[in-house]
CSV table of N, CA, C and O in Angstrom, one decimal:
chain,number,residue,atom,x,y,z
A,283,MET,N,21.8,-13.7,-3.2
A,283,MET,CA,20.4,-13.5,-2.7
A,283,MET,C,19.7,-12.6,-3.6
A,283,MET,O,20.2,-11.5,-4.1
A,284,PRO,N,18.5,-13.0,-4.0
A,284,PRO,CA,17.7,-12.1,-4.9
A,284,PRO,C,17.3,-10.8,-4.3
A,284,PRO,O,17.1,-10.8,-3.1
A,285,ASP,N,17.1,-9.8,-5.1
A,285,ASP,CA,16.7,-8.5,-4.6
A,285,ASP,C,15.2,-8.6,-4.2
A,285,ASP,O,14.4,-9.2,-4.8
A,286,THR,N,14.9,-7.9,-3.1
A,286,THR,CA,13.5,-7.8,-2.6
A,286,THR,C,13.0,-6.4,-2.6
A,286,THR,O,13.8,-5.4,-2.5
A,287,VAL,N,11.7,-6.2,-2.7
A,287,VAL,CA,11.1,-4.9,-2.7
A,287,VAL,C,10.2,-4.9,-1.5
A,287,VAL,O,9.4,-5.8,-1.3
A,288,LYS,N,10.2,-3.8,-0.7
A,288,LYS,CA,9.3,-3.6,0.4
A,288,LYS,C,8.0,-3.0,-0.1
A,288,LYS,O,8.0,-2.1,-0.9
A,289,MET,N,6.9,-3.7,0.2
A,289,MET,CA,5.6,-3.2,-0.2
A,289,MET,C,4.6,-3.1,0.9
A,289,MET,O,4.7,-3.9,1.9
A,290,ARG,N,3.7,-2.1,0.9
A,290,ARG,CA,2.7,-2.0,1.9
A,290,ARG,C,1.4,-2.6,1.4
A,290,ARG,O,0.9,-2.2,0.3
A,291,LEU,N,0.8,-3.5,2.1
A,291,LEU,CA,-0.5,-4.1,1.7
A,291,LEU,C,-1.6,-3.1,1.7
A,291,LEU,O,-1.7,-2.2,2.5
A,292,THR,N,-2.4,-3.2,0.6
A,292,THR,CA,-3.6,-2.3,0.5
A,292,THR,C,-4.9,-3.2,0.5
A,292,THR,O,-5.9,-2.6,0.4
A,293,PHE,N,-4.7,-4.5,0.7
A,293,PHE,CA,-5.8,-5.4,0.7
A,293,PHE,C,-5.5,-6.6,1.6
A,293,PHE,O,-4.3,-7.0,1.6
A,294,PRO,N,-6.4,-7.1,2.4
A,294,PRO,CA,-6.1,-8.2,3.3
A,294,PRO,C,-5.5,-9.4,2.5
A,294,PRO,O,-6.0,-9.7,1.4
A,295,ARG,N,-4.5,-10.1,3.0
A,295,ARG,CA,-4.0,-11.3,2.3
A,295,ARG,C,-3.7,-12.3,3.4
A,295,ARG,O,-2.7,-12.1,4.2
A,296,GLY,N,-4.5,-13.3,3.5
A,296,GLY,CA,-4.3,-14.3,4.6
A,296,GLY,C,-4.5,-13.6,5.9
A,296,GLY,O,-5.5,-13.0,6.2
A,297,LYS,N,-3.6,-13.8,6.8
A,297,LYS,CA,-3.7,-13.2,8.2
A,297,LYS,C,-3.1,-11.8,8.2
A,297,LYS,O,-3.2,-11.1,9.2
A,298,GLN,N,-2.5,-11.3,7.1
A,298,GLN,CA,-1.9,-10.0,7.0
A,298,GLN,C,-2.9,-9.0,6.6
A,298,GLN,O,-3.8,-9.3,5.8
A,299,MET,N,-2.9,-7.9,7.3
A,299,MET,CA,-3.9,-6.8,7.1
A,299,MET,C,-3.3,-5.6,6.4
A,299,MET,O,-2.1,-5.4,6.3
A,300,PRO,N,-4.2,-4.8,5.7
A,300,PRO,CA,-3.7,-3.6,5.0
A,300,PRO,C,-2.9,-2.7,5.9
A,300,PRO,O,-3.2,-2.5,7.1
A,301,GLY,N,-1.8,-2.2,5.3
A,301,GLY,CA,-0.9,-1.3,6.1
A,301,GLY,C,0.4,-2.0,6.5
A,301,GLY,O,1.4,-1.4,6.8
A,302,GLU,N,0.3,-3.4,6.5
A,302,GLU,CA,1.5,-4.1,6.9
A,302,GLU,C,2.5,-4.1,5.8
A,302,GLU,O,2.2,-4.0,4.6
A,303,ILE,N,3.8,-4.1,6.1
A,303,ILE,CA,4.9,-4.1,5.2
A,303,ILE,C,5.3,-5.6,4.9
A,303,ILE,O,5.5,-6.3,5.8
A,304,VAL,N,5.4,-5.9,3.6
A,304,VAL,CA,5.9,-7.3,3.2
A,304,VAL,C,7.1,-7.1,2.3
A,304,VAL,O,7.2,-6.1,1.6
A,305,GLU,N,8.0,-8.1,2.3
A,305,GLU,CA,9.1,-8.1,1.3
A,305,GLU,C,8.8,-9.1,0.2
A,305,GLU,O,8.4,-10.2,0.5
A,306,VAL,N,8.8,-8.6,-1.0
A,306,VAL,CA,8.4,-9.3,-2.2
A,306,VAL,C,9.7,-9.4,-3.1
A,306,VAL,O,10.3,-8.5,-3.3
A,307,PRO,N,9.9,-10.6,-3.6
A,307,PRO,CA,11.0,-10.7,-4.6
A,307,PRO,C,10.8,-9.8,-5.8
A,307,PRO,O,9.6,-9.6,-6.2
A,308,ALA,N,11.8,-9.1,-6.2
A,308,ALA,CA,11.7,-8.1,-7.3
A,308,ALA,C,11.0,-8.6,-8.5
A,308,ALA,O,10.3,-7.9,-9.2
A,309,ASP,N,11.2,-9.9,-8.9
A,309,ASP,CA,10.7,-10.4,-10.1
A,309,ASP,C,9.2,-10.8,-9.9
A,309,ASP,O,8.5,-11.2,-10.9
A,310,GLU,N,8.6,-10.7,-8.7
A,310,GLU,CA,7.2,-11.0,-8.5
A,310,GLU,C,6.4,-9.9,-8.1
A,310,GLU,O,5.2,-10.0,-7.8
A,311,VAL,N,6.9,-8.6,-8.3
A,311,VAL,CA,6.2,-7.4,-7.9
A,311,VAL,C,4.9,-7.3,-8.7
A,311,VAL,O,3.8,-6.9,-8.2
A,312,HIS,N,4.9,-7.7,-10.0
A,312,HIS,CA,3.8,-7.6,-10.9
A,312,HIS,C,2.6,-8.4,-10.3
A,312,HIS,O,1.4,-8.1,-10.6
A,313,ARG,N,2.9,-9.5,-9.6
A,313,ARG,CA,1.8,-10.4,-9.1
A,313,ARG,C,1.1,-9.7,-7.9
A,313,ARG,O,0.0,-10.1,-7.5
A,314,TRP,N,1.7,-8.7,-7.3
A,314,TRP,CA,1.1,-8.0,-6.1
A,314,TRP,C,0.3,-6.8,-6.5
A,314,TRP,O,-0.2,-6.1,-5.6
A,315,THR,N,0.2,-6.5,-7.8
A,315,THR,CA,-0.6,-5.4,-8.3
A,315,THR,C,-2.0,-5.5,-7.7
A,315,THR,O,-2.6,-6.5,-7.9
A,316,GLY,N,-2.5,-4.4,-7.1
A,316,GLY,CA,-3.8,-4.4,-6.5
A,316,GLY,C,-3.8,-4.9,-5.1
A,316,GLY,O,-4.8,-4.6,-4.3
A,317,PHE,N,-2.8,-5.6,-4.6
A,317,PHE,CA,-2.7,-6.0,-3.2
A,317,PHE,C,-1.8,-5.2,-2.4
A,317,PHE,O,-1.9,-5.1,-1.2
A,318,ALA,N,-0.8,-4.6,-3.1
A,318,ALA,CA,0.3,-3.8,-2.3
A,318,ALA,C,0.9,-2.7,-3.2
A,318,ALA,O,0.8,-2.8,-4.4
A,319,LYS,N,1.4,-1.7,-2.5
A,319,LYS,CA,2.1,-0.6,-3.2
A,319,LYS,C,3.6,-0.6,-2.7
A,319,LYS,O,3.8,-0.8,-1.5
A,320,ALA,N,4.5,-0.2,-3.6
A,320,ALA,CA,5.9,-0.2,-3.2
A,320,ALA,C,6.1,0.9,-2.2
A,320,ALA,O,5.5,2.0,-2.2
A,321,VAL,N,7.0,0.7,-1.2
A,321,VAL,CA,7.4,1.7,-0.2
A,321,VAL,C,8.8,2.1,-0.6
A,321,VAL,O,9.7,1.3,-0.7
A,322,ASP,N,9.0,3.5,-0.7
A,322,ASP,CA,10.3,4.0,-1.1
A,322,ASP,C,11.3,3.9,0.0
A,322,ASP,O,12.4,3.4,-0.3
A,323,ASP,N,11.1,4.4,1.2
A,323,ASP,CA,12.0,4.3,2.3
A,323,ASP,C,11.3,4.5,3.6
A,323,ASP,O,10.1,4.6,3.7
A,324,LYS,N,12.1,4.5,4.7
A,324,LYS,CA,11.5,4.5,6.0
A,324,LYS,C,10.8,5.9,6.2
A,324,LYS,O,9.8,5.9,6.9
A,325,LYS,N,11.3,6.9,5.7
A,325,LYS,CA,10.7,8.3,5.9
A,325,LYS,C,9.3,8.3,5.3
A,325,LYS,O,8.4,8.8,5.9
A,326,ALA,N,9.2,7.7,4.1
A,326,ALA,CA,7.8,7.7,3.5
A,326,ALA,C,6.9,6.8,4.3
A,326,ALA,O,5.7,7.0,4.4
A,327,ASP,N,7.5,5.7,4.8
A,327,ASP,CA,6.7,4.8,5.6
A,327,ASP,C,6.1,5.4,6.9
A,327,ASP,O,5.0,5.3,7.2
A,328,GLU,N,7.0,6.2,7.6
A,328,GLU,CA,6.6,6.9,8.8
A,328,GLU,C,5.6,8.0,8.4
A,328,GLU,O,4.6,8.3,9.2
A,329,ALA,N,5.8,8.7,7.3
A,329,ALA,CA,4.9,9.8,6.9
A,329,ALA,C,3.5,9.2,6.6
A,329,ALA,O,2.5,9.9,7.0
A,330,ALA,N,3.4,8.1,6.0
A,330,ALA,CA,2.1,7.5,5.7
A,330,ALA,C,1.4,7.1,7.0
A,330,ALA,O,0.2,7.3,7.1
A,331,LYS,N,2.1,6.6,8.0
A,331,LYS,CA,1.5,6.2,9.2
A,331,LYS,C,1.0,7.4,10.0
A,331,LYS,O,-0.1,7.4,10.6
A,332,ALA,N,1.8,8.5,9.9
A,332,ALA,CA,1.4,9.7,10.6
A,332,ALA,C,0.2,10.4,10.0
A,332,ALA,O,-0.6,10.9,10.7
A,333,SER,N,0.1,10.3,8.7
A,333,SER,CA,-1.1,11.0,8.1
A,333,SER,C,-2.3,10.1,8.2
A,333,SER,O,-3.4,10.6,7.8
A,334,GLY,N,-2.2,8.9,8.6
A,334,GLY,CA,-3.4,8.0,8.7
A,334,GLY,C,-3.8,7.5,7.4
A,334,GLY,O,-4.9,7.0,7.2
A,335,GLU,N,-3.0,7.6,6.3
A,335,GLU,CA,-3.2,7.1,5.0
A,335,GLU,C,-4.6,7.6,4.5
A,335,GLU,O,-5.5,6.8,4.1
A,336,LYS,N,-4.8,8.9,4.6
A,336,LYS,CA,-6.1,9.4,4.1
A,336,LYS,C,-6.1,9.5,2.6
A,336,LYS,O,-5.1,9.7,2.0
A,337,ASN,N,-7.3,9.3,2.1
A,337,ASN,CA,-7.5,9.4,0.6
A,337,ASN,C,-7.6,10.9,0.3
A,337,ASN,O,-8.5,11.6,0.7
A,338,PRO,N,-6.6,11.4,-0.6
A,338,PRO,CA,-6.6,12.8,-0.9
A,338,PRO,C,-7.8,13.3,-1.7
A,338,PRO,O,-8.1,14.5,-1.8
A,339,THR,N,-8.5,12.4,-2.3
A,339,THR,CA,-9.6,12.8,-3.2
A,339,THR,C,-10.9,12.9,-2.4
A,339,THR,O,-11.9,13.5,-2.9
A,340,THR,N,-11.0,12.4,-1.2
A,340,THR,CA,-12.2,12.6,-0.4
A,340,THR,C,-12.0,13.7,0.6
A,340,THR,O,-11.1,13.5,1.5
A,341,GLY,N,-12.7,14.7,0.6
A,341,GLY,CA,-12.6,15.8,1.5
A,341,GLY,C,-13.8,15.9,2.4
A,341,GLY,O,-14.7,15.0,2.4
A,342,SER,N,-13.8,16.9,3.3
A,342,SER,CA,-14.9,17.0,4.2
A,342,SER,C,-16.0,17.8,3.7
A,342,SER,O,-17.1,17.9,4.3
A,343,VAL,N,-15.8,18.4,2.5
A,343,VAL,CA,-16.9,19.1,1.8
A,343,VAL,C,-17.7,18.2,0.9
A,343,VAL,O,-17.2,17.6,0.0
A,344,PRO,N,-19.0,18.2,1.2
A,344,PRO,CA,-19.9,17.3,0.4
A,344,PRO,C,-19.9,17.8,-1.1
A,344,PRO,O,-19.9,19.1,-1.3
A,345,GLN,N,-20.0,16.9,-2.0
A,345,GLN,CA,-20.0,17.3,-3.4
A,345,GLN,C,-21.4,17.2,-3.9
A,345,GLN,O,-22.2,16.4,-3.5
A,346,LYS,N,-21.8,18.1,-4.9
A,346,LYS,CA,-23.1,18.1,-5.5
A,346,LYS,C,-23.2,16.9,-6.5
A,346,LYS,O,-22.3,16.5,-7.1
A,347,ALA,N,-24.4,16.3,-6.6
A,347,ALA,CA,-24.6,15.2,-7.5
A,347,ALA,C,-24.6,15.8,-8.9
A,347,ALA,O,-24.9,16.9,-9.2
A,348,ALA,N,-24.2,14.9,-9.8
A,348,ALA,CA,-24.2,15.3,-11.2
A,348,ALA,C,-25.6,15.7,-11.8
A,348,ALA,O,-26.6,15.1,-11.5
A,349,GLY,N,-25.6,16.8,-12.5
A,349,GLY,CA,-26.9,17.3,-13.1
A,349,GLY,C,-27.8,18.1,-12.2
A,349,GLY,O,-28.9,18.4,-12.5
A,350,LYS,N,-27.3,18.5,-11.0
A,350,LYS,CA,-28.1,19.3,-10.1
A,350,LYS,C,-27.5,20.6,-9.9
A,350,LYS,O,-26.4,20.8,-9.8
């Protein structure tokens, strides 16, 4: 049986929505670049769900426009 890698979708694919976990053959991971990110283990999976997958670069503090 070929090795598979669990990946979390970051972009809709067919009927599958972002956040869903898919199993991808290890030799096809490069084809999923931009559509999914590798999931390390169940603890990381649960932590991501608990945090709501917030973007760490966007905060609640508004930023000033460049040049002002």
